[in-house]
Tab-separated table of C-alpha atoms in Angstrom:
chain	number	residue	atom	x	y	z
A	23	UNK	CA	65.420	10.480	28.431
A	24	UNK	CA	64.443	6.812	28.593
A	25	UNK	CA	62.551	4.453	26.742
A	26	UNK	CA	59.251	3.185	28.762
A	27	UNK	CA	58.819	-0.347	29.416
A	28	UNK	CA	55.760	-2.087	29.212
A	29	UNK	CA	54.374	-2.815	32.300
A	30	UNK	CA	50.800	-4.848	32.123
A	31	UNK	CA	48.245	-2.509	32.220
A	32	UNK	CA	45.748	-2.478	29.241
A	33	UNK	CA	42.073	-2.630	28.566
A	34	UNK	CA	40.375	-3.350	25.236
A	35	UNK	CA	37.732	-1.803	23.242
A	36	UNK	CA	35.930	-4.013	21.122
A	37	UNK	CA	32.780	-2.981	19.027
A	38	UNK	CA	33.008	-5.934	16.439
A	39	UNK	CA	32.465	-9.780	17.058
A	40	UNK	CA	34.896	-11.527	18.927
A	41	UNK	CA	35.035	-14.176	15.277
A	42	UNK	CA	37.849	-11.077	14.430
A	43	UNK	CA	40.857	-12.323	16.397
A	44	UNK	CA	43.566	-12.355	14.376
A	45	UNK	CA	43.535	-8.313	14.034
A	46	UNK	CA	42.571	-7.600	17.382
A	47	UNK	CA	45.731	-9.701	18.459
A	48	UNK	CA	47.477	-7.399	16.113
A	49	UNK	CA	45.819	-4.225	16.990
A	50	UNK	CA	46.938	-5.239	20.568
A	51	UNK	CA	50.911	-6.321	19.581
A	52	UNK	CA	51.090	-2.824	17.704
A	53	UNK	CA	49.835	-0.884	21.149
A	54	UNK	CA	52.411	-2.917	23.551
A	55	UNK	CA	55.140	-2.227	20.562
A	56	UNK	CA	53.841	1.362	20.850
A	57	UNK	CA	54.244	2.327	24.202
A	58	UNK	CA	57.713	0.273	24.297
A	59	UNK	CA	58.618	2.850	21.332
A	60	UNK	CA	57.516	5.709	23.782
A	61	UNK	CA	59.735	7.788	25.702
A	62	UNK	CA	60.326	9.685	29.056
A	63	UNK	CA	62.379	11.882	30.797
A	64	UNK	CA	65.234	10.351	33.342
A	65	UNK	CA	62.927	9.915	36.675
A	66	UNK	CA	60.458	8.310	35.363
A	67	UNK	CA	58.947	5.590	37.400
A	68	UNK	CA	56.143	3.529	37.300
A	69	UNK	CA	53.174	4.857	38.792
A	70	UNK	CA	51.547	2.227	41.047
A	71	UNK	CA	48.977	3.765	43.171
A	72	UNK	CA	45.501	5.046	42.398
A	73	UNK	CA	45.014	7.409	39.506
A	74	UNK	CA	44.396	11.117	39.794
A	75	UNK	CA	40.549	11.365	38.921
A	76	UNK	CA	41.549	13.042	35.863
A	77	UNK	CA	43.986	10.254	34.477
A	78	UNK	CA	41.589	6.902	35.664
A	79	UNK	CA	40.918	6.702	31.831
A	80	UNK	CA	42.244	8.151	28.243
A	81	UNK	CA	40.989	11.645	28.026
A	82	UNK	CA	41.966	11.871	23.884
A	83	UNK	CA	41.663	9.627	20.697
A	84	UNK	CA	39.172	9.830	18.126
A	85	UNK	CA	35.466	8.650	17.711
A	86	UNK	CA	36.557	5.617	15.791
A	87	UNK	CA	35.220	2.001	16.430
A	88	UNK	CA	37.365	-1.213	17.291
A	89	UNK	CA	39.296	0.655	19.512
A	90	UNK	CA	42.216	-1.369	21.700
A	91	UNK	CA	43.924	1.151	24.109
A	92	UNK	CA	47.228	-0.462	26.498
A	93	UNK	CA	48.166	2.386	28.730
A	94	UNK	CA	50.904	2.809	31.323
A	95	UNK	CA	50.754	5.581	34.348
A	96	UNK	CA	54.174	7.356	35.197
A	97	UNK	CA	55.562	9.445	37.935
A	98	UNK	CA	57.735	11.770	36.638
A	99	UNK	CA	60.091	14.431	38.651
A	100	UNK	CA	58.927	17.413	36.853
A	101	UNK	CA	56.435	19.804	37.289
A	102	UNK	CA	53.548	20.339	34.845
A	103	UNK	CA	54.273	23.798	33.251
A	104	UNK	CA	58.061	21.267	31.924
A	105	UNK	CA	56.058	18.090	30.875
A	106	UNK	CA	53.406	19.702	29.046
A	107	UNK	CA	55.624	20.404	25.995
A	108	UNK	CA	57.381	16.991	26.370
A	109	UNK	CA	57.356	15.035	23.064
A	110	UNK	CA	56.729	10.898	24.331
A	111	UNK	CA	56.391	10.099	20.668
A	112	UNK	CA	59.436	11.384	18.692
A	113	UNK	CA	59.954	10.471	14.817
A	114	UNK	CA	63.269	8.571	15.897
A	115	UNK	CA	60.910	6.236	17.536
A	116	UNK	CA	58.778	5.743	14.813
A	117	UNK	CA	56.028	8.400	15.096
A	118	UNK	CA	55.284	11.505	13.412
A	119	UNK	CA	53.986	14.414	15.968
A	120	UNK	CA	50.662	16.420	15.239
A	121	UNK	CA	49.491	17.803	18.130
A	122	UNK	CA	50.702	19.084	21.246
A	123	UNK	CA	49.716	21.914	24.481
A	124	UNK	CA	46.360	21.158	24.555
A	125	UNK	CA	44.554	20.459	27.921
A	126	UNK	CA	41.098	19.106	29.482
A	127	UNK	CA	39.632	20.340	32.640
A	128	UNK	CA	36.441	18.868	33.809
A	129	UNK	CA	35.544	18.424	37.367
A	130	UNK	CA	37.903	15.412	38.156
A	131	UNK	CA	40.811	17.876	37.497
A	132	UNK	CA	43.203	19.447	34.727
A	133	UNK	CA	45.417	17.687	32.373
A	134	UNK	CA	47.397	18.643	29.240
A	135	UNK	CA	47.238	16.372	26.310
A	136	UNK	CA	49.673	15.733	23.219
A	137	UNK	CA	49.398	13.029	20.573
A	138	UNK	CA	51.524	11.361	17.838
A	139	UNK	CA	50.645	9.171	15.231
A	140	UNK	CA	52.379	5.652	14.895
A	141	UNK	CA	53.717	5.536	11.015
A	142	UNK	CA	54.359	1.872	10.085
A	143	UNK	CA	51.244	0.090	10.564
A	144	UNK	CA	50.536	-3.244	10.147
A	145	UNK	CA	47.560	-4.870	7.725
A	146	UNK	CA	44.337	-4.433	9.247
A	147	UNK	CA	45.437	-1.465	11.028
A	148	UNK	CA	43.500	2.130	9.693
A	149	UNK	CA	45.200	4.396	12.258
A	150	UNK	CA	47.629	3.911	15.584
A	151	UNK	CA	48.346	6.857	17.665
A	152	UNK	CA	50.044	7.893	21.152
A	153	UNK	CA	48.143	10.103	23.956
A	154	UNK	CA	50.266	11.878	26.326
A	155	UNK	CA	48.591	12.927	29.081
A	156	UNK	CA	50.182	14.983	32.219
A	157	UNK	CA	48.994	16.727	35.437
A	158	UNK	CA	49.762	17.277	39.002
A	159	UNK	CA	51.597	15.124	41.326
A	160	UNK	CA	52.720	15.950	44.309
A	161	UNK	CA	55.683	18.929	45.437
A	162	UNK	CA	56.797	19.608	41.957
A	163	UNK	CA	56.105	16.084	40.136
A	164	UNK	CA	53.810	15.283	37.418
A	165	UNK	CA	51.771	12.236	37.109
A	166	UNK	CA	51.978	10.982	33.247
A	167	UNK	CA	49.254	8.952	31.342
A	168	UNK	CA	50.161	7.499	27.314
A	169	UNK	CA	47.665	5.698	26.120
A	170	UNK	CA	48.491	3.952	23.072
A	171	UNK	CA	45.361	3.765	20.792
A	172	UNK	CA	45.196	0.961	17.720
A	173	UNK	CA	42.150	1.040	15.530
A	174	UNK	CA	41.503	-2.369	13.780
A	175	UNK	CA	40.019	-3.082	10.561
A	176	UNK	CA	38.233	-6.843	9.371
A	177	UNK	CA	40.261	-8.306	6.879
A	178	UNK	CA	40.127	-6.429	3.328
A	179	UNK	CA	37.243	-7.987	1.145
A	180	UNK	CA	38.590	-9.618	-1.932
A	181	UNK	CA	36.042	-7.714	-3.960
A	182	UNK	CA	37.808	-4.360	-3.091
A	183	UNK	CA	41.235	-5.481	-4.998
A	184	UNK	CA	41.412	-4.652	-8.510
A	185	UNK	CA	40.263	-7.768	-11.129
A	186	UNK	CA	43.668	-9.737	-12.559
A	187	UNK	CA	42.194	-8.916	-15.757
A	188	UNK	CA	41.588	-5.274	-16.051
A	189	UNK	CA	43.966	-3.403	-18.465
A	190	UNK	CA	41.936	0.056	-18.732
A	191	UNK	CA	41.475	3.025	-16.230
A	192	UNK	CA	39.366	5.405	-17.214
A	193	UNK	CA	40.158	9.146	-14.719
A	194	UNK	CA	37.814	11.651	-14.424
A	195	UNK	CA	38.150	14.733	-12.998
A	196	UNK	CA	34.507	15.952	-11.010
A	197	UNK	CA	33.737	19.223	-9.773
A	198	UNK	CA	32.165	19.130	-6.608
A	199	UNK	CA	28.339	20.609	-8.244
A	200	UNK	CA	24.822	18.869	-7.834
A	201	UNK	CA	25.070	16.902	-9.968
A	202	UNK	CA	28.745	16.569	-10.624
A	203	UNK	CA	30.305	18.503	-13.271
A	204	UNK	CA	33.406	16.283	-15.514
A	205	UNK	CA	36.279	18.649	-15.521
A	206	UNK	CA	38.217	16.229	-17.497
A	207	UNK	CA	38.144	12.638	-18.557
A	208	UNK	CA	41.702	10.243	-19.452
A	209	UNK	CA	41.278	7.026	-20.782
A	210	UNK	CA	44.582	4.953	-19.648
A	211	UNK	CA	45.657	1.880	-21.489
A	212	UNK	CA	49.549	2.112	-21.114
A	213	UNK	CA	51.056	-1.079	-19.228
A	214	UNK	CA	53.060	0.370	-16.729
A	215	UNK	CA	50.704	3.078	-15.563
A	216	UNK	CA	47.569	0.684	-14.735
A	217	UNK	CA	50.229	-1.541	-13.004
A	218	UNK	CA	50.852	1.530	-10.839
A	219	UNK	CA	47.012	2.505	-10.506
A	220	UNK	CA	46.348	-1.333	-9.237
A	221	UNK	CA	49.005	-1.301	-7.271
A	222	UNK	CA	48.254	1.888	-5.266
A	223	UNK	CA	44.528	0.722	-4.832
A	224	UNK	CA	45.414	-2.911	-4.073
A	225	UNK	CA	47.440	-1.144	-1.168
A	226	UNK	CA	45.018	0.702	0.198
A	227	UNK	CA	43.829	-0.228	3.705
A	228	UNK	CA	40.124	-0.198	5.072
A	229	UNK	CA	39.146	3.068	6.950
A	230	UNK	CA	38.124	2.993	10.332
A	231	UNK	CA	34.929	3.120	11.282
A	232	UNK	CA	33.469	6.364	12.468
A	233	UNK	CA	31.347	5.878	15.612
A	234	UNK	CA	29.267	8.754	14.381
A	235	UNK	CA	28.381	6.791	10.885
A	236	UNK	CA	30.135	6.186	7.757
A	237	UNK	CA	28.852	8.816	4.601
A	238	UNK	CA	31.153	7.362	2.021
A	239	UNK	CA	29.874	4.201	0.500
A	240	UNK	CA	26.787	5.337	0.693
A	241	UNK	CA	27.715	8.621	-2.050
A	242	UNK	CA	30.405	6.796	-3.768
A	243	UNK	CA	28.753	7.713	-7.215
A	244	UNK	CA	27.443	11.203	-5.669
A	245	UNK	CA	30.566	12.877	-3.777
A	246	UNK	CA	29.751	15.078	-0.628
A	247	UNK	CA	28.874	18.837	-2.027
A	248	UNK	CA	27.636	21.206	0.414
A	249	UNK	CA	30.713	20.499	2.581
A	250	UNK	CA	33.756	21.505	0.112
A	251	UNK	CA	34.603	24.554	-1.782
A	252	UNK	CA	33.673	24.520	-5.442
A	253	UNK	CA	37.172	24.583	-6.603
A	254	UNK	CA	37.890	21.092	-4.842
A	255	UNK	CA	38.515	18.123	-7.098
A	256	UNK	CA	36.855	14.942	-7.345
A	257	UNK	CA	38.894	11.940	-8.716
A	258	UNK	CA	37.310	8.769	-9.942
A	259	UNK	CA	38.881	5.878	-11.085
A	260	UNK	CA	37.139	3.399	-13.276
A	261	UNK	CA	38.814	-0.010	-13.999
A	262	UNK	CA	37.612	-1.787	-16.945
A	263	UNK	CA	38.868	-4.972	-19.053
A	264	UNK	CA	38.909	-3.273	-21.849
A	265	UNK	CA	37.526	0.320	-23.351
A	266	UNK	CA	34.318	-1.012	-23.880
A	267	UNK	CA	33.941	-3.434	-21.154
A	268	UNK	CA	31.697	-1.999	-18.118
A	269	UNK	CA	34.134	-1.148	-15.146
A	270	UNK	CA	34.319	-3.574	-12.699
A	271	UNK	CA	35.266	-1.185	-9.991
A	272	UNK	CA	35.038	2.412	-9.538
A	273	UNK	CA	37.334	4.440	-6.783
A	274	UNK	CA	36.424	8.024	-5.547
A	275	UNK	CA	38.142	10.125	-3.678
A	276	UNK	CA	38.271	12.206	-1.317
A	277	UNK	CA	34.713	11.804	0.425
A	278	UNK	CA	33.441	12.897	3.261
A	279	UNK	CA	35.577	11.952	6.671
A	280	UNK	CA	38.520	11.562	4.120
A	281	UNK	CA	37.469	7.882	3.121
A	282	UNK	CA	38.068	6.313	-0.383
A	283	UNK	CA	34.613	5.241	-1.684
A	284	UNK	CA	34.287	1.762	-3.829
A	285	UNK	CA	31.890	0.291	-5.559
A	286	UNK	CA	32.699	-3.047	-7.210
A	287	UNK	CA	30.697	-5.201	-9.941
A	288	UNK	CA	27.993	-2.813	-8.981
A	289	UNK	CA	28.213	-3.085	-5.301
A	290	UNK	CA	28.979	-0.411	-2.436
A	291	UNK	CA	32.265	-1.651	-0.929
A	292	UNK	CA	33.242	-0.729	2.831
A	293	UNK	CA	35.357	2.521	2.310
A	294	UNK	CA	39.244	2.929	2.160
A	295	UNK	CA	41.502	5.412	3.736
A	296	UNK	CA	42.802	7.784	1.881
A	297	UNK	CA	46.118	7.457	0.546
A	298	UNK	CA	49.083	10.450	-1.113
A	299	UNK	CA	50.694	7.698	-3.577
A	300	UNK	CA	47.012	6.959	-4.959
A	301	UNK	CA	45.904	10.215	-5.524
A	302	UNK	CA	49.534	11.870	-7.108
A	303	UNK	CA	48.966	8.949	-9.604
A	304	UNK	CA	46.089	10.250	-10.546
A	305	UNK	CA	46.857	13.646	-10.428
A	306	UNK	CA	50.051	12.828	-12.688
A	307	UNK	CA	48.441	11.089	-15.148
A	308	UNK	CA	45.558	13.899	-15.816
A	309	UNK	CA	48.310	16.580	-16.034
A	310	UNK	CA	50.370	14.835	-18.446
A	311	UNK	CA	46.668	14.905	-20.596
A	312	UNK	CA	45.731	18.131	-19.606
């Protein structure tokens, strides 16, 4: 097995203005460390002449915006039915695997698809993921395409950290009814446990944008119904100077497309992804109230 090198193929995606540089040059840096990270079987060469039709461009990745794909083509000296369960993105490499055997036929040809997500990502970053992408070659060989596909984020708006100042964090619990029913309500005013709330928010990266349109700013304050079963929970966060202070930002999650939803000083906020050490915070501090 070897370790691809970076040859300097690449072509960019970019659906925001080009006044964003700093995490496009990012977004970019991640996708070259990406395919570096990737990995082959012992053959492997370079593949230098034109594309099968099916290959000439990524066949995978999701319908996000601000999209940066660097790709590399390979020949490799296996046949298909061997490659198609080859894993290019392993977890010693730095990726976690999620999908794997699938395939795409249209009329430029046949080609089975895998994917890995890239774990450590880098501010400004909402997702990163690997595309491995195999079919035919000639007597026996495959022909491999990875795509490695970075979705960038604008800079977090200041207005979507947590004020210095707030020392309350009022949780409720919402069942997902029209209009939403409180299932439970925890005032929080202990020290160390807002530190932890702030901190896990603070954290929390910007979403990518959906190219089919964003849902969750616009229901922060009215969670997505008609899509989840009724005994799905509903977590808000409201964080508040003191108990009787108005809160000056209030978190919901999940919403629809798995995005965060923030509104702050009164104000829909672009949404946040979703996040495990957020929401067992919450979960924690409700059960210990319960």
């Amino acid at each position: 097995m070897i370790v691809m090198a970076l040859a300097g193929c690449s072509h960019a995606h970019r659906s925001a203005a080009a006044s964003v540089a700093s995490p496009v040059q990012t977004a970019h840096r991640l996708a070259q460390t990406m395919l570096r990270a990737a990995v082959l079987p012992d053959g492997a060469r370079p593949f230098h002449a034109s594309p099968p039709p099916i290959l000439a461009r990524s066949v995978g990745g999701p319908a996000i915006g601000n999209q940066i794909d660097e790709y590399q083509l390979w020949s490799v000296p296996q046949s298909v039915q061997t490659m198609r369960f080859f894993t290019f993105g392993p977890s010693s490499h730095g990726f976690t695997m999620q999908g794997g055997d699938g395939s795409v036929e249209t009329d430029a040809g046949k080609a089975w698809t895998s994917f890995a997500q890239f774990v450590n990502l880098p501010v400004n970053v909402a997702s990163a993921q690997l595309d491995g992408e195999v079919t035919e070659g000639v007597t026996g060989t495959s022909v491999v395409r990875i795509d490695a596909l970075v979705y960038w984020t604008p800079p977090k708006p200041t207005t979507e950290y947590v004020p210095s100042n707030d020392r309350v964090a009022t949780l409720i619990a919402l069942r997902p009814t029209s209009p939403p029913n409180v299932a439970r309500r925890v005032v929080i005013t202990e020290a160390a446990k807002i530190t932890a709330l702030v901190t896990s928010v603070n954290h929390l990266r910007l979403a990518g944008v959906d190219e089919r349109g964003e849902c969750g700013a616009r229901v922060v304050l009215l969670p997505i119904t008609k899509s989840v079963s009724p005994a799905t929970t509903i977590y808000e966060v409201e964080f508040s100077a003191n108990t009787r202070a108005a809160p000056d930002m209030i978190v919901v999650s999940p919403l629809c497309l798995g995005h965060i939803g923030v509104r702050a000083h009164g104000k829909l906020q672009p949404d946040l992804s979703s996040d495990k050490t957020f929401t067992r915070l919450i979960t924690a501090d409700l059960s210990l109230h319960a």
